[in-house]
Amino acid sequence: DGAAAAIRYAAEGFPTHALLADYVSANAKAYARWDANKAIYLPNGRPPKVGELFVQSDLARTLTYMADQEKAAGGGRKEGLRAARDAFYKGDIARTIARYHAENDGWMTEQDLADFSVTFEKPVSGRFNGMTVYTCDVWCQGPVLIQMLNLLKGIDLRGLGHNSPSYIHLLTEAMKLSFADREAYYGDPRFVDVPMAALLSDEYADLRRGLIDPNRAWPEMPPAGDPRNLRAILGNSGSKAPVRDGEPPLSPDTSYVCAVDRWGNVFSATPSDTSNDAPVIPGLGICPSSRGSQAFTQEGHASELMGGKRPRLTPNPALAVFDNGALMPFGTPGGDVQSQAMLQVLLNVGVFGMDTQSAIDAPRFATYSFPDSFAPHPYYPGRLTLEGRIERRTQDALAALGHDVVSWPDWTWKAGGVCAIVADPATGLKAGGADRRRPSGVAGL
């Protein structure tokens, strides 16, 4: 049923929403670099306007081919899904992708696609304020959320006041310290010896917490710590990222979806890829992943580019399990803003007792005082951006602490698009929330 709906919306189109229209318009030159991209995203030689049908005929045919292979396989659901997957990674789709790469000096081969497989991996987890939080491992930025929470343990966050200057300052400094460790240590654990247990230990968090000055912001990304030897500072993180002024680059191509069923099964996922920085394969309507741009060419970097090595991705779905049995899958689009927005929403629920939608609606902020995850990894020392609904005197107080304060518009999509569900087994109620900052919604049966 899900594939049928996707095929229909691709073939017949759906009304262009404001974010899609604005982003394609802002990046029209990028989409125009390849004829196949231009045909989809610049129909009639221009970006689609809000309300116009956005049609993806080639994508509909690709999905239909996979669905047809599933039906032809016979047998049960497992055999059908295997046939649909093989149609992509070993069938006509793979051959079309590989042929395009061969004809355009690309690197991907049929063998690369045929050899690819996903694995089941244990999540990373941490404890905070009566809950256990689960994230994906360090091939993405997931554990940085747990590091942030560890730095906030034992602090009376309610006493500071929600979105007060002292609260925003504390969270911002905790996020900067955590991103410093992300920069120094996070990489594909199949290639990199990441000291995960030490990074997430209470002893290490206690040391790093001491670097937070309540009266002064770090003017740049703080130095990474030394978790292996339980020292607060290792030295300079060694980042060679270019320092930039102006607006940080942002991509809206990520999405997030979560579900909780009647039996308590929980699903949390952050599907993502881009559409304007890689060529659409003619006839398929898809861009093979450009996520390699989240690897680093800096020698010795934990996420240094290597064959077969996963880049340190930004998408990082999460799940909180409260001690009272409540379940909360949550996540968001937003690149490096993801973990920051997720932290704020989780605290809104778990510390300030907000309902799901109110926790998502509350004004947010984000720091950019670290190298961006996307090449060329620009860096904005001291940058702190706040939604306009955070009052001016709060922004002025943060500037006085040394933050480079920039104001976002109200309800900006740049602050993320968090969605979440809080499922309470005691009442049987499931309270979903969707972020009005981006096209999103809630549905239940």
Short mmCIF file of C-alpha atoms in Angstrom, two decimals:
data_model
loop_
_atom_site.label_atom_id
_atom_site.label_comp_id
_atom_site.label_asym_id
_atom_site.label_seq_id
_atom_site.Cartn_x
_atom_site.Cartn_y
_atom_site.Cartn_z
CA ASP A 1 0.00 0.00 0.00
CA GLY A 2 2.83 2.40 0.81
CA ALA A 3 4.52 1.80 -2.53
CA ALA A 4 1.22 2.25 -4.35
CA ALA A 5 0.73 5.66 -2.78
CA ALA A 6 4.29 6.71 -3.60
CA ILE A 7 3.89 5.58 -7.21
CA ARG A 8 0.63 7.51 -7.53
CA TYR A 9 2.06 10.74 -6.09
CA ALA A 10 5.13 10.44 -8.34
CA ALA A 11 3.12 9.72 -11.49
CA GLU A 12 0.21 12.11 -10.95
CA GLY A 13 2.07 14.68 -8.91
CA PHE A 14 1.33 16.48 -5.66
CA PRO A 15 0.82 20.21 -4.98
CA THR A 16 4.14 21.98 -4.60
CA HIS A 17 4.55 23.21 -1.02
CA ALA A 18 6.29 26.42 -0.02
CA LEU A 19 9.55 24.85 1.17
CA LEU A 20 9.97 22.88 -2.08
CA ALA A 21 9.22 25.95 -4.19
CA ASP A 22 11.54 28.22 -2.21
CA TYR A 23 14.44 25.77 -2.16
CA VAL A 24 14.31 24.89 -5.84
CA SER A 25 14.06 28.57 -6.71
CA ALA A 26 17.06 29.43 -4.52
CA ASN A 27 19.11 26.62 -6.07
CA ALA A 28 17.86 26.82 -9.66
CA LYS A 29 21.40 27.14 -11.07
CA ALA A 30 22.44 23.94 -9.31
CA TYR A 31 19.47 22.01 -10.65
CA ALA A 32 20.16 23.33 -14.16
CA ARG A 33 23.62 21.72 -14.29
CA TRP A 34 22.19 18.39 -15.46
CA ASP A 35 19.44 17.88 -18.02
CA ALA A 36 17.73 15.12 -16.03
CA ASN A 37 17.60 17.27 -12.87
CA LYS A 38 16.37 20.25 -14.89
CA ALA A 39 13.55 18.23 -16.43
CA ILE A 40 12.17 17.31 -12.99
CA TYR A 41 12.88 20.35 -10.85
CA LEU A 42 12.66 23.10 -13.48
CA PRO A 43 9.68 22.03 -15.58
CA ASN A 44 8.86 24.53 -18.32
CA GLY A 45 12.25 26.09 -17.72
CA ARG A 46 11.47 27.44 -14.21
CA PRO A 47 11.03 26.30 -10.63
CA PRO A 48 7.56 25.02 -9.71
CA LYS A 49 5.25 27.49 -8.01
CA VAL A 50 3.32 26.82 -4.82
CA GLY A 51 0.23 24.77 -5.63
CA GLU A 52 1.42 23.52 -9.02
CA LEU A 53 1.59 19.76 -9.46
CA PHE A 54 5.11 18.41 -8.99
CA VAL A 55 5.41 15.30 -11.18
CA GLN A 56 8.18 12.66 -11.16
CA SER A 57 7.30 10.28 -13.99
CA ASP A 58 10.64 8.48 -14.15
CA LEU A 59 10.58 7.85 -10.40
CA ALA A 60 7.08 6.38 -10.75
CA ARG A 61 8.37 3.95 -13.39
CA THR A 62 11.33 2.97 -11.20
CA LEU A 63 9.09 2.24 -8.21
CA THR A 64 6.62 0.38 -10.43
CA TYR A 65 9.43 -1.83 -11.75
CA MET A 66 10.42 -2.75 -8.19
CA ALA A 67 6.80 -3.44 -7.23
CA ASP A 68 6.35 -5.60 -10.32
CA GLN A 69 9.42 -7.64 -9.41
CA GLU A 70 7.99 -8.12 -5.92
CA LYS A 71 4.72 -9.47 -7.35
CA ALA A 72 6.49 -11.72 -9.83
CA ALA A 73 8.60 -13.34 -7.12
CA GLY A 74 5.65 -15.22 -5.63
CA GLY A 75 6.05 -16.72 -2.18
CA GLY A 76 5.71 -14.64 0.96
CA ARG A 77 6.53 -11.09 1.94
CA LYS A 78 10.20 -11.86 2.60
CA GLU A 79 10.72 -13.25 -0.91
CA GLY A 80 8.88 -10.32 -2.45
CA LEU A 81 10.97 -7.74 -0.62
CA ARG A 82 14.14 -9.55 -1.62
CA ALA A 83 13.06 -9.43 -5.27
CA ALA A 84 12.29 -5.71 -5.05
CA ARG A 85 15.66 -5.05 -3.45
CA ASP A 86 17.51 -7.14 -6.04
CA ALA A 87 15.74 -5.20 -8.79
CA PHE A 88 17.48 -2.11 -7.46
CA TYR A 89 20.90 -3.41 -6.44
CA LYS A 90 21.35 -6.23 -8.97
CA GLY A 91 18.80 -5.65 -11.75
CA ASP A 92 18.07 -3.06 -14.41
CA ILE A 93 18.26 -0.14 -11.98
CA ALA A 94 21.79 -1.07 -10.91
CA ARG A 95 22.88 -1.51 -14.52
CA THR A 96 21.48 1.90 -15.47
CA ILE A 97 23.26 3.60 -12.56
CA ALA A 98 26.57 1.87 -13.30
CA ARG A 99 26.34 2.64 -17.02
CA TYR A 100 25.77 6.33 -16.34
CA HIS A 101 28.81 6.42 -14.05
CA ALA A 102 30.96 4.63 -16.63
CA GLU A 103 29.93 7.11 -19.31
CA ASN A 104 30.59 10.15 -17.10
CA ASP A 105 33.88 9.28 -15.35
CA GLY A 106 32.07 8.16 -12.20
CA TRP A 107 33.28 5.53 -9.77
CA MET A 108 30.22 3.44 -8.93
CA THR A 109 30.08 0.00 -10.52
CA GLU A 110 27.55 -2.80 -10.72
CA GLN A 111 29.72 -4.76 -8.31
CA ASP A 112 29.62 -1.90 -5.77
CA LEU A 113 25.84 -1.99 -5.82
CA ALA A 114 25.59 -5.79 -5.76
CA ASP A 115 27.98 -6.02 -2.80
CA PHE A 116 26.09 -3.51 -0.66
CA SER A 117 24.02 -4.78 2.25
CA VAL A 118 22.63 -3.26 5.42
CA THR A 119 23.30 -4.67 8.87
CA PHE A 120 21.58 -4.75 12.23
CA GLU A 121 23.57 -2.81 14.80
CA LYS A 122 23.12 -2.21 18.50
CA PRO A 123 22.08 1.35 19.35
CA VAL A 124 24.08 3.61 21.63
CA SER A 125 22.28 4.56 24.82
CA GLY A 126 22.53 6.89 27.79
CA ARG A 127 20.59 7.78 30.92
CA PHE A 128 19.12 11.18 31.78
CA ASN A 129 16.44 12.37 34.19
CA GLY A 130 14.38 9.17 34.41
CA MET A 131 14.78 8.06 30.82
CA THR A 132 17.03 5.99 28.59
CA VAL A 133 17.84 7.61 25.24
CA TYR A 134 18.84 5.47 22.24
CA THR A 135 20.63 6.71 19.12
CA CYS A 136 22.50 5.19 16.19
CA ASP A 137 26.25 4.59 16.47
CA VAL A 138 29.12 6.91 15.52
CA TRP A 139 28.91 6.37 11.77
CA CYS A 140 26.40 9.22 12.25
CA GLN A 141 26.31 12.04 14.78
CA GLY A 142 23.73 10.22 16.94
CA PRO A 143 25.75 9.82 20.17
CA VAL A 144 26.41 13.56 20.32
CA LEU A 145 22.87 13.91 21.71
CA ILE A 146 23.78 11.63 24.61
CA GLN A 147 26.98 13.59 25.24
CA MET A 148 24.93 16.78 25.42
CA LEU A 149 22.55 15.21 27.93
CA ASN A 150 25.46 13.93 30.02
CA LEU A 151 26.84 17.46 30.34
CA LEU A 152 23.46 18.65 31.63
CA LYS A 153 23.08 15.97 34.30
CA GLY A 154 22.64 17.19 37.82
CA ILE A 155 21.86 20.78 36.79
CA ASP A 156 18.56 22.38 37.82
CA LEU A 157 17.41 23.22 34.33
CA ARG A 158 13.90 24.15 35.48
CA GLY A 159 15.42 26.55 37.95
CA LEU A 160 17.29 28.34 35.20
CA GLY A 161 14.02 29.01 33.40
CA HIS A 162 13.00 27.82 29.96
CA ASN A 163 14.85 29.73 27.22
CA SER A 164 16.28 32.19 29.74
CA PRO A 165 19.74 33.64 28.89
CA SER A 166 21.42 31.31 31.38
CA TYR A 167 19.54 28.26 30.03
CA ILE A 168 20.33 28.99 26.38
CA HIS A 169 23.95 29.77 27.26
CA LEU A 170 24.34 26.49 29.17
CA LEU A 171 22.83 24.36 26.40
CA THR A 172 24.87 26.15 23.74
CA GLU A 173 28.15 25.59 25.56
CA ALA A 174 27.26 21.93 26.19
CA MET A 175 26.49 21.51 22.49
CA LYS A 176 29.78 23.15 21.46
CA LEU A 177 31.77 20.85 23.76
CA SER A 178 29.97 17.81 22.37
CA PHE A 179 30.53 18.87 18.76
CA ALA A 180 34.23 19.32 19.52
CA ASP A 181 34.39 15.65 20.49
CA ARG A 182 32.31 14.72 17.43
CA GLU A 183 34.91 16.46 15.27
CA ALA A 184 37.81 14.68 16.95
CA TYR A 185 36.49 11.15 17.43
CA TYR A 186 33.37 10.26 15.43
CA GLY A 187 33.85 8.02 12.41
CA ASP A 188 32.85 4.65 10.99
CA PRO A 189 33.61 2.24 13.88
CA ARG A 190 34.62 -0.43 11.36
CA PHE A 191 37.62 1.79 10.51
CA VAL A 192 38.10 3.99 13.58
CA ASP A 193 38.70 3.03 17.20
CA VAL A 194 36.18 5.36 18.81
CA PRO A 195 36.40 5.48 22.65
CA MET A 196 32.61 5.34 22.90
CA ALA A 197 32.31 4.05 26.46
CA ALA A 198 34.69 6.72 27.73
CA LEU A 199 33.03 9.49 25.70
CA LEU A 200 29.67 8.63 27.27
CA SER A 201 30.91 8.04 30.81
CA ASP A 202 29.72 10.18 33.70
CA GLU A 203 33.34 10.66 34.81
CA TYR A 204 34.29 12.22 31.49
CA ALA A 205 31.16 14.39 31.41
CA ASP A 206 31.99 15.69 34.89
CA LEU A 207 35.41 16.81 33.63
CA ARG A 208 34.07 18.44 30.47
CA ARG A 209 31.24 20.16 32.35
CA GLY A 210 33.88 22.07 34.28
CA LEU A 211 34.86 23.86 31.06
CA ILE A 212 31.48 25.61 30.90
CA ASP A 213 31.81 29.19 32.20
CA PRO A 214 28.36 30.54 33.15
CA ASN A 215 29.62 34.07 32.53
CA ARG A 216 31.47 33.66 29.22
CA ALA A 217 31.00 31.80 25.96
CA TRP A 218 33.76 29.92 24.22
CA PRO A 219 34.59 32.27 21.31
CA GLU A 220 35.16 29.31 19.00
CA MET A 221 34.75 25.55 19.06
CA PRO A 222 36.31 24.38 22.35
CA PRO A 223 39.18 21.89 22.22
CA ALA A 224 38.28 18.22 22.22
CA GLY A 225 38.67 16.25 25.40
CA ASP A 226 40.78 13.19 26.15
CA PRO A 227 38.27 10.51 27.21
CA ARG A 228 40.79 7.66 27.07
CA ASN A 229 42.87 9.28 29.80
CA LEU A 230 39.96 11.06 31.51
CA ARG A 231 41.28 14.54 30.90
CA ALA A 232 39.05 17.51 30.13
CA ILE A 233 41.25 18.81 27.31
CA LEU A 234 43.28 16.88 24.75
CA GLY A 235 44.53 19.97 22.97
CA ASN A 236 43.36 21.77 19.87
CA SER A 237 40.95 19.62 17.87
CA GLY A 238 43.10 20.20 14.79
CA SER A 239 40.25 21.36 12.56
CA LYS A 240 41.34 23.00 9.34
CA ALA A 241 37.79 23.95 8.39
CA PRO A 242 37.46 27.32 6.60
CA VAL A 243 36.14 30.13 8.76
CA ARG A 244 33.17 31.83 7.13
CA ASP A 245 30.90 34.83 7.58
CA GLY A 246 27.32 35.13 6.42
CA GLU A 247 24.60 32.49 6.36
CA PRO A 248 25.47 28.83 7.10
CA PRO A 249 24.53 26.45 4.27
CA LEU A 250 21.43 24.39 4.96
CA SER A 251 19.75 21.53 3.14
CA PRO A 252 16.04 20.67 3.39
CA ASP A 253 16.31 17.28 1.71
CA THR A 254 16.21 15.21 4.89
CA SER A 255 12.90 13.94 6.26
CA TYR A 256 11.82 12.20 9.46
CA VAL A 257 9.13 9.63 10.22
CA CYS A 258 8.09 7.79 13.39
CA ALA A 259 5.29 5.44 14.41
CA VAL A 260 4.03 3.52 17.44
CA ASP A 261 1.58 0.66 16.85
CA ARG A 262 -1.07 -0.86 19.12
CA TRP A 263 1.37 -3.48 20.39
CA GLY A 264 4.00 -0.95 21.43
CA ASN A 265 6.37 -1.47 18.52
CA VAL A 266 8.24 1.75 17.77
CA PHE A 267 9.76 3.01 14.51
CA SER A 268 12.06 6.03 14.24
CA ALA A 269 13.91 6.86 11.00
CA THR A 270 15.53 9.82 9.26
CA PRO A 271 15.47 9.08 5.49
CA SER A 272 17.66 11.52 3.64
CA ASP A 273 19.50 12.41 0.49
CA THR A 274 19.99 15.40 -1.73
CA SER A 275 18.63 16.47 -5.09
CA ASN A 276 20.66 19.42 -6.35
CA ASP A 277 24.30 18.44 -5.82
CA ALA A 278 24.33 15.16 -7.75
CA PRO A 279 22.99 14.16 -11.18
CA VAL A 280 19.66 12.41 -11.53
CA ILE A 281 20.22 9.19 -13.46
CA PRO A 282 18.32 9.68 -16.75
CA GLY A 283 15.27 7.47 -16.92
CA LEU A 284 15.31 6.57 -13.22
CA GLY A 285 14.36 9.84 -11.54
CA ILE A 286 16.77 9.26 -8.64
CA CYS A 287 20.12 10.64 -7.49
CA PRO A 288 22.56 8.04 -6.18
CA SER A 289 23.68 9.23 -2.76
CA SER A 290 25.91 12.27 -2.52
CA ARG A 291 26.50 11.63 1.19
CA GLY A 292 30.19 11.18 0.48
CA SER A 293 30.31 14.96 0.83
CA GLN A 294 30.05 14.41 4.58
CA ALA A 295 33.45 12.73 4.64
CA PHE A 296 36.58 14.81 5.27
CA THR A 297 39.72 15.04 3.13
CA GLN A 298 41.75 16.22 6.13
CA GLU A 299 44.45 13.63 6.79
CA GLY A 300 43.99 11.89 10.11
CA HIS A 301 40.43 13.11 10.62
CA ALA A 302 38.19 10.49 12.26
CA SER A 303 35.85 10.74 9.27
CA GLU A 304 38.63 10.90 6.67
CA LEU A 305 37.53 9.69 3.23
CA MET A 306 38.45 6.03 2.57
CA GLY A 307 37.13 3.30 0.30
CA GLY A 308 34.27 1.39 1.91
CA LYS A 309 34.18 3.73 4.90
CA ARG A 310 30.89 5.33 5.83
CA PRO A 311 31.00 9.13 6.18
CA ARG A 312 29.91 10.56 9.51
CA LEU A 313 26.32 11.28 8.57
CA THR A 314 24.06 13.91 10.10
CA PRO A 315 20.72 11.98 10.02
CA ASN A 316 20.21 10.48 13.49
CA PRO A 317 16.80 9.21 14.64
CA ALA A 318 16.33 8.69 18.36
CA LEU A 319 14.10 6.97 20.88
CA ALA A 320 13.53 7.84 24.54
CA VAL A 321 12.16 5.20 26.93
CA PHE A 322 10.93 6.73 30.17
CA ASP A 323 11.11 4.84 33.46
CA ASN A 324 7.30 4.92 33.69
CA GLY A 325 7.14 2.93 30.44
CA ALA A 326 6.33 5.84 28.11
CA LEU A 327 7.95 5.70 24.68
CA MET A 328 9.07 8.70 22.62
CA PRO A 329 10.47 8.28 19.11
CA PHE A 330 11.70 11.65 17.84
CA GLY A 331 13.89 13.21 15.18
CA THR A 332 14.17 15.95 12.58
CA PRO A 333 15.71 17.14 9.33
CA GLY A 334 18.30 19.90 9.58
CA GLY A 335 21.91 18.74 9.14
CA ASP A 336 23.96 19.87 12.13
CA VAL A 337 20.87 21.45 13.68
CA GLN A 338 19.27 18.02 14.12
CA SER A 339 20.79 16.99 17.45
CA GLN A 340 20.39 20.53 18.79
CA ALA A 341 16.68 20.72 17.99
CA MET A 342 16.14 17.17 19.28
CA LEU A 343 17.86 18.05 22.58
CA GLN A 344 15.62 21.05 23.12
CA VAL A 345 12.40 19.18 22.34
CA LEU A 346 13.39 16.25 24.57
CA LEU A 347 14.13 18.61 27.47
CA ASN A 348 10.84 20.41 26.86
CA VAL A 349 9.06 17.09 27.40
CA GLY A 350 11.27 15.40 29.99
CA VAL A 351 12.23 18.39 32.14
CA PHE A 352 9.59 21.07 31.58
CA GLY A 353 6.63 18.69 31.24
CA MET A 354 5.32 20.10 27.97
CA ASP A 355 2.93 18.09 25.82
CA THR A 356 4.36 16.81 22.55
CA GLN A 357 3.10 19.59 20.29
CA SER A 358 3.98 22.40 22.69
CA ALA A 359 7.49 20.96 23.09
CA ILE A 360 7.93 21.10 19.33
CA ASP A 361 6.37 24.55 18.92
CA ALA A 362 8.58 26.22 21.54
CA PRO A 363 11.18 28.65 20.11
CA ARG A 364 14.57 27.13 19.34
CA PHE A 365 18.18 28.13 18.86
CA ALA A 366 21.31 26.61 17.31
CA THR A 367 25.06 27.08 17.37
CA TYR A 368 27.32 26.84 14.31
CA SER A 369 30.59 27.16 16.24
CA PHE A 370 32.09 24.01 14.72
CA PRO A 371 32.94 22.72 11.21
CA ASP A 372 29.82 21.98 9.17
CA SER A 373 29.32 18.30 8.35
CA PHE A 374 28.99 19.00 4.61
CA ALA A 375 32.00 19.81 2.44
CA PRO A 376 33.71 22.25 2.37
CA HIS A 377 32.89 22.13 6.12
CA PRO A 378 32.56 25.89 6.78
CA TYR A 379 32.94 27.04 10.36
CA TYR A 380 31.29 30.00 12.13
CA PRO A 381 33.15 30.66 15.41
CA GLY A 382 30.85 31.75 18.20
CA ARG A 383 27.74 31.85 15.99
CA LEU A 384 24.46 31.44 17.90
CA THR A 385 21.20 31.79 15.97
CA LEU A 386 17.86 32.21 17.73
CA GLU A 387 14.28 32.24 16.49
CA GLY A 388 12.73 35.70 16.57
CA ARG A 389 10.20 34.64 19.21
CA ILE A 390 13.02 34.58 21.74
CA GLU A 391 12.79 38.10 23.14
CA ARG A 392 15.34 40.73 22.26
CA ARG A 393 16.61 41.27 25.79
CA THR A 394 17.50 37.59 25.96
CA GLN A 395 19.43 37.89 22.71
CA ASP A 396 21.23 40.97 24.03
CA ALA A 397 22.15 39.17 27.25
CA LEU A 398 23.63 36.29 25.24
CA ALA A 399 25.62 38.71 23.08
CA ALA A 400 27.01 40.22 26.28
CA LEU A 401 28.25 36.74 27.25
CA GLY A 402 30.29 36.61 24.04
CA HIS A 403 27.97 34.80 21.64
CA ASP A 404 27.85 36.00 18.03
CA VAL A 405 24.06 36.35 18.05
CA VAL A 406 22.02 36.25 14.84
CA SER A 407 18.22 36.25 14.75
CA TRP A 408 16.21 33.83 12.63
CA PRO A 409 12.69 34.66 11.41
CA ASP A 410 9.84 33.21 13.43
CA TRP A 411 8.92 29.60 12.60
CA THR A 412 11.87 29.17 10.24
CA TRP A 413 12.47 25.78 8.62
CA LYS A 414 16.16 26.29 9.42
CA ALA A 415 15.43 25.46 13.08
CA GLY A 416 14.53 21.90 12.09
CA GLY A 417 11.27 20.08 11.64
CA VAL A 418 10.95 17.87 14.72
CA CYS A 419 8.27 15.21 14.83
CA ALA A 420 7.64 12.98 17.83
CA ILE A 421 5.16 10.67 19.53
CA VAL A 422 4.78 10.20 23.27
CA ALA A 423 3.03 6.87 23.91
CA ASP A 424 1.88 6.35 27.50
CA PRO A 425 1.11 2.69 28.32
CA ALA A 426 -0.65 3.67 31.56
CA THR A 427 -3.39 5.50 29.69
CA GLY A 428 -3.03 3.93 26.26
CA LEU A 429 -2.83 7.41 24.75
CA LYS A 430 -0.43 8.35 21.99
CA ALA A 431 0.25 12.07 21.62
CA GLY A 432 1.88 12.93 18.31
CA GLY A 433 3.40 16.25 17.37
CA ALA A 434 4.45 17.66 13.99
CA ASP A 435 6.54 20.76 13.36
CA ARG A 436 4.81 23.61 11.59
CA ARG A 437 8.23 24.92 10.58
CA ARG A 438 8.25 22.39 7.73
CA PRO A 439 5.58 20.44 5.83
CA SER A 440 4.63 17.68 8.30
CA GLY A 441 1.64 16.07 9.93
CA VAL A 442 0.25 13.60 12.45
CA ALA A 443 -2.08 10.69 11.77
CA GLY A 444 -3.57 7.99 14.00
CA LEU A 445 -6.04 5.16 14.01
#
